[in-house]
Amino acid sequence: MPMTTASPIRIVLADDQTLVRAAFAMLIASAGDMSVVGEAATGREAVAQARETGADLVVMDIRMPDLDGIEATRLIAADEELSGVKVLVLTTYDTDEHVVEALRAGASGFLVKDTRPAELLDAIRVVAAGEALLSPGPTARLIARVLRAPAPESQGEHGFVAAGALEALSARERQVLALVGRGLNNSEIAEALDLSPLTAKTHVSRIMGKLAVHGRAQLVIAAYESGLVTPGSPA
């Protein structure tokens, strides 16, 4: 059941299709713990709305005119004044390689547009709470495809995480990173490694700092690109 005692989650809807935004707005209005505070038809408008409305989360379409959802996500993630704003990206297919680029840019997770209404509301709650929303199966397949392809020039020869960055991690931190890469949340990591949930959360935060990544979704990318986790490896 959604909690209604806390302040509602403030959401900006970014999609170039008016009917899609209207449908999502009606759905969100039906929930008692969230509200739409802004709408955007372009990536540039999405960034502006995130700044002007004090949004907690942007539901971001990947493909938009003027500035696409990936670049808009990158601008939001790089802006210190928007450090508390989460991005949930929407895509038509879960095999869209642009999803990985959106995750690299700072998105906290992704959903396909034909997801069930209840799943969208749950996804908003998960991302707003600071968790990553990544389905391990589609994410692993997606990353496997990207890793088989040549790295883009903008990525650099060392990939998403700088060469040697994993060497700064302790053995325990490598274990935690591997479990994050396999889709486990902090409670599940704590149980798997016989830690307290607070200790697991602390490890995750320290790993983010050492690898200089924006959020949990980026840790998943780092775990795969470093080879610490491989597609198809057991959970």
PDB file of N, CA and C in Angstrom, residues 171-213:
ATOM      1  N   ALA A 171      38.722  -6.542  -0.963  1.00  0.00           N
ATOM      2  CA  ALA A 171      38.128  -7.818  -1.367  1.00  0.00           C
ATOM      3  C   ALA A 171      36.639  -7.838  -1.052  1.00  0.00           C
ATOM      4  N   ARG A 172      36.262  -7.304   0.099  1.00  0.00           N
ATOM      5  CA  ARG A 172      34.851  -7.274   0.472  1.00  0.00           C
ATOM      6  C   ARG A 172      34.069  -6.361  -0.462  1.00  0.00           C
ATOM      7  N   GLU A 173      34.655  -5.219  -0.805  1.00  0.00           N
ATOM      8  CA  GLU A 173      33.969  -4.297  -1.706  1.00  0.00           C
ATOM      9  C   GLU A 173      33.779  -4.909  -3.084  1.00  0.00           C
ATOM     10  N   ARG A 174      34.729  -5.711  -3.533  1.00  0.00           N
ATOM     11  CA  ARG A 174      34.564  -6.406  -4.811  1.00  0.00           C
ATOM     12  C   ARG A 174      33.406  -7.402  -4.734  1.00  0.00           C
ATOM     13  N   GLN A 175      33.292  -8.081  -3.587  1.00  0.00           N
ATOM     14  CA  GLN A 175      32.168  -9.004  -3.408  1.00  0.00           C
ATOM     15  C   GLN A 175      30.842  -8.249  -3.476  1.00  0.00           C
ATOM     16  N   VAL A 176      30.788  -7.118  -2.805  1.00  0.00           N
ATOM     17  CA  VAL A 176      29.557  -6.314  -2.791  1.00  0.00           C
ATOM     18  C   VAL A 176      29.238  -5.826  -4.195  1.00  0.00           C
ATOM     19  N   LEU A 177      30.255  -5.339  -4.911  1.00  0.00           N
ATOM     20  CA  LEU A 177      30.031  -4.845  -6.268  1.00  0.00           C
ATOM     21  C   LEU A 177      29.504  -5.951  -7.176  1.00  0.00           C
ATOM     22  N   ALA A 178      30.037  -7.146  -7.033  1.00  0.00           N
ATOM     23  CA  ALA A 178      29.575  -8.264  -7.848  1.00  0.00           C
ATOM     24  C   ALA A 178      28.103  -8.560  -7.585  1.00  0.00           C
ATOM     25  N   LEU A 179      27.688  -8.473  -6.325  1.00  0.00           N
ATOM     26  CA  LEU A 179      26.292  -8.743  -5.988  1.00  0.00           C
ATOM     27  C   LEU A 179      25.374  -7.615  -6.469  1.00  0.00           C
ATOM     28  N   VAL A 180      25.865  -6.374  -6.406  1.00  0.00           N
ATOM     29  CA  VAL A 180      25.099  -5.265  -6.984  1.00  0.00           C
ATOM     30  C   VAL A 180      24.908  -5.505  -8.478  1.00  0.00           C
ATOM     31  N   GLY A 181      25.977  -5.943  -9.148  1.00  0.00           N
ATOM     32  CA  GLY A 181      25.909  -6.208 -10.582  1.00  0.00           C
ATOM     33  C   GLY A 181      24.927  -7.301 -10.936  1.00  0.00           C
ATOM     34  N   ARG A 182      24.687  -8.203 -10.005  1.00  0.00           N
ATOM     35  CA  ARG A 182      23.727  -9.287 -10.254  1.00  0.00           C
ATOM     36  C   ARG A 182      22.319  -8.924  -9.846  1.00  0.00           C
ATOM     37  N   GLY A 183      22.125  -7.662  -9.434  1.00  0.00           N
ATOM     38  CA  GLY A 183      20.775  -7.183  -9.176  1.00  0.00           C
ATOM     39  C   GLY A 183      20.293  -7.259  -7.753  1.00  0.00           C
ATOM     40  N   LEU A 184      21.170  -7.564  -6.785  1.00  0.00           N
ATOM     41  CA  LEU A 184      20.739  -7.667  -5.395  1.00  0.00           C
ATOM     42  C   LEU A 184      20.633  -6.283  -4.753  1.00  0.00           C
ATOM     43  N   ASN A 185      19.638  -6.108  -3.879  1.00  0.00           N
ATOM     44  CA  ASN A 185      19.520  -4.864  -3.135  1.00  0.00           C
ATOM     45  C   ASN A 185      20.345  -4.973  -1.847  1.00  0.00           C
ATOM     46  N   ASN A 186      20.357  -3.917  -1.053  1.00  0.00           N
ATOM     47  CA  ASN A 186      21.217  -3.902   0.135  1.00  0.00           C
ATOM     48  C   ASN A 186      20.853  -5.001   1.126  1.00  0.00           C
ATOM     49  N   SER A 187      19.577  -5.236   1.320  1.00  0.00           N
ATOM     50  CA  SER A 187      19.154  -6.281   2.268  1.00  0.00           C
ATOM     51  C   SER A 187      19.603  -7.655   1.793  1.00  0.00           C
ATOM     52  N   GLU A 188      19.485  -7.896   0.495  1.00  0.00           N
ATOM     53  CA  GLU A 188      19.901  -9.188  -0.057  1.00  0.00           C
ATOM     54  C   GLU A 188      21.414  -9.354   0.007  1.00  0.00           C
ATOM     55  N   ILE A 189      22.144  -8.271  -0.228  1.00  0.00           N
ATOM     56  CA  ILE A 189      23.610  -8.318  -0.106  1.00  0.00           C
ATOM     57  C   ILE A 189      24.000  -8.620   1.333  1.00  0.00           C
ATOM     58  N   ALA A 190      23.328  -7.957   2.278  1.00  0.00           N
ATOM     59  CA  ALA A 190      23.613  -8.179   3.699  1.00  0.00           C
ATOM     60  C   ALA A 190      23.402  -9.644   4.070  1.00  0.00           C
ATOM     61  N   GLU A 191      22.321 -10.209   3.590  1.00  0.00           N
ATOM     62  CA  GLU A 191      22.031 -11.615   3.897  1.00  0.00           C
ATOM     63  C   GLU A 191      23.055 -12.542   3.262  1.00  0.00           C
ATOM     64  N   ALA A 192      23.429 -12.251   2.007  1.00  0.00           N
ATOM     65  CA  ALA A 192      24.372 -13.113   1.303  1.00  0.00           C
ATOM     66  C   ALA A 192      25.760 -13.103   1.940  1.00  0.00           C
ATOM     67  N   LEU A 193      26.155 -11.962   2.490  1.00  0.00           N
ATOM     68  CA  LEU A 193      27.513 -11.822   3.038  1.00  0.00           C
ATOM     69  C   LEU A 193      27.535 -11.789   4.561  1.00  0.00           C
ATOM     70  N   ASP A 194      26.382 -12.058   5.185  1.00  0.00           N
ATOM     71  CA  ASP A 194      26.273 -12.076   6.645  1.00  0.00           C
ATOM     72  C   ASP A 194      26.695 -10.731   7.239  1.00  0.00           C
ATOM     73  N   LEU A 195      26.132  -9.663   6.688  1.00  0.00           N
ATOM     74  CA  LEU A 195      26.394  -8.312   7.152  1.00  0.00           C
ATOM     75  C   LEU A 195      25.092  -7.688   7.634  1.00  0.00           C
ATOM     76  N   SER A 196      25.192  -6.559   8.309  1.00  0.00           N
ATOM     77  CA  SER A 196      23.990  -5.795   8.618  1.00  0.00           C
ATOM     78  C   SER A 196      23.612  -4.988   7.382  1.00  0.00           C
ATOM     79  N   PRO A 197      22.325  -4.677   7.200  1.00  0.00           N
ATOM     80  CA  PRO A 197      21.923  -3.858   6.048  1.00  0.00           C
ATOM     81  C   PRO A 197      22.655  -2.515   6.015  1.00  0.00           C
ATOM     82  N   LEU A 198      22.905  -1.917   7.192  1.00  0.00           N
ATOM     83  CA  LEU A 198      23.608  -0.635   7.238  1.00  0.00           C
ATOM     84  C   LEU A 198      25.039  -0.782   6.733  1.00  0.00           C
ATOM     85  N   THR A 199      25.699  -1.885   7.105  1.00  0.00           N
ATOM     86  CA  THR A 199      27.065  -2.122   6.631  1.00  0.00           C
ATOM     87  C   THR A 199      27.081  -2.325   5.126  1.00  0.00           C
ATOM     88  N   ALA A 200      26.105  -3.064   4.616  1.00  0.00           N
ATOM     89  CA  ALA A 200      26.018  -3.270   3.161  1.00  0.00           C
ATOM     90  C   ALA A 200      25.829  -1.938   2.452  1.00  0.00           C
ATOM     91  N   LYS A 201      24.954  -1.100   2.989  1.00  0.00           N
ATOM     92  CA  LYS A 201      24.711   0.228   2.393  1.00  0.00           C
ATOM     93  C   LYS A 201      25.978   1.073   2.420  1.00  0.00           C
ATOM     94  N   THR A 202      26.721   0.994   3.514  1.00  0.00           N
ATOM     95  CA  THR A 202      27.968   1.751   3.627  1.00  0.00           C
ATOM     96  C   THR A 202      28.975   1.299   2.587  1.00  0.00           C
ATOM     97  N   HIS A 203      29.079  -0.020   2.388  1.00  0.00           N
ATOM     98  CA  HIS A 203      29.989  -0.549   1.371  1.00  0.00           C
ATOM     99  C   HIS A 203      29.614  -0.012  -0.014  1.00  0.00           C
ATOM    100  N   VAL A 204      28.328  -0.035  -0.319  1.00  0.00           N
ATOM    101  CA  VAL A 204      27.869   0.437  -1.632  1.00  0.00           C
ATOM    102  C   VAL A 204      28.226   1.908  -1.822  1.00  0.00           C
ATOM    103  N   SER A 205      28.003   2.711  -0.789  1.00  0.00           N
ATOM    104  CA  SER A 205      28.320   4.137  -0.888  1.00  0.00           C
ATOM    105  C   SER A 205      29.815   4.357  -1.092  1.00  0.00           C
ATOM    106  N   ARG A 206      30.642   3.606  -0.393  1.00  0.00           N
ATOM    107  CA  ARG A 206      32.092   3.754  -0.537  1.00  0.00           C
ATOM    108  C   ARG A 206      32.560   3.343  -1.932  1.00  0.00           C
ATOM    109  N   ILE A 207      31.946   2.290  -2.464  1.00  0.00           N
ATOM    110  CA  ILE A 207      32.311   1.842  -3.811  1.00  0.00           C
ATOM    111  C   ILE A 207      31.963   2.910  -4.834  1.00  0.00           C
ATOM    112  N   MET A 208      30.786   3.527  -4.683  1.00  0.00           N
ATOM    113  CA  MET A 208      30.400   4.612  -5.588  1.00  0.00           C
ATOM    114  C   MET A 208      31.447   5.721  -5.562  1.00  0.00           C
ATOM    115  N   GLY A 209      31.903   6.066  -4.350  1.00  0.00           N
ATOM    116  CA  GLY A 209      32.898   7.119  -4.227  1.00  0.00           C
ATOM    117  C   GLY A 209      34.219   6.737  -4.874  1.00  0.00           C
ATOM    118  N   LYS A 210      34.674   5.515  -4.646  1.00  0.00           N
ATOM    119  CA  LYS A 210      35.955   5.081  -5.195  1.00  0.00           C
ATOM    120  C   LYS A 210      35.927   4.967  -6.717  1.00  0.00           C
ATOM    121  N   LEU A 211      34.778   4.571  -7.268  1.00  0.00           N
ATOM    122  CA  LEU A 211      34.677   4.423  -8.720  1.00  0.00           C
ATOM    123  C   LEU A 211      34.175   5.692  -9.397  1.00  0.00           C
ATOM    124  N   ALA A 212      33.815   6.693  -8.582  1.00  0.00           N
ATOM    125  CA  ALA A 212      33.338   7.979  -9.112  1.00  0.00           C
ATOM    126  C   ALA A 212      32.146   7.795 -10.037  1.00  0.00           C
ATOM    127  N   VAL A 213      31.144   7.033  -9.574  1.00  0.00           N
ATOM    128  CA  VAL A 213      29.930   6.837 -10.349  1.00  0.00           C
ATOM    129  C   VAL A 213      28.768   7.507  -9.641  1.00  0.00           C
TER     130      VAL A 213
END
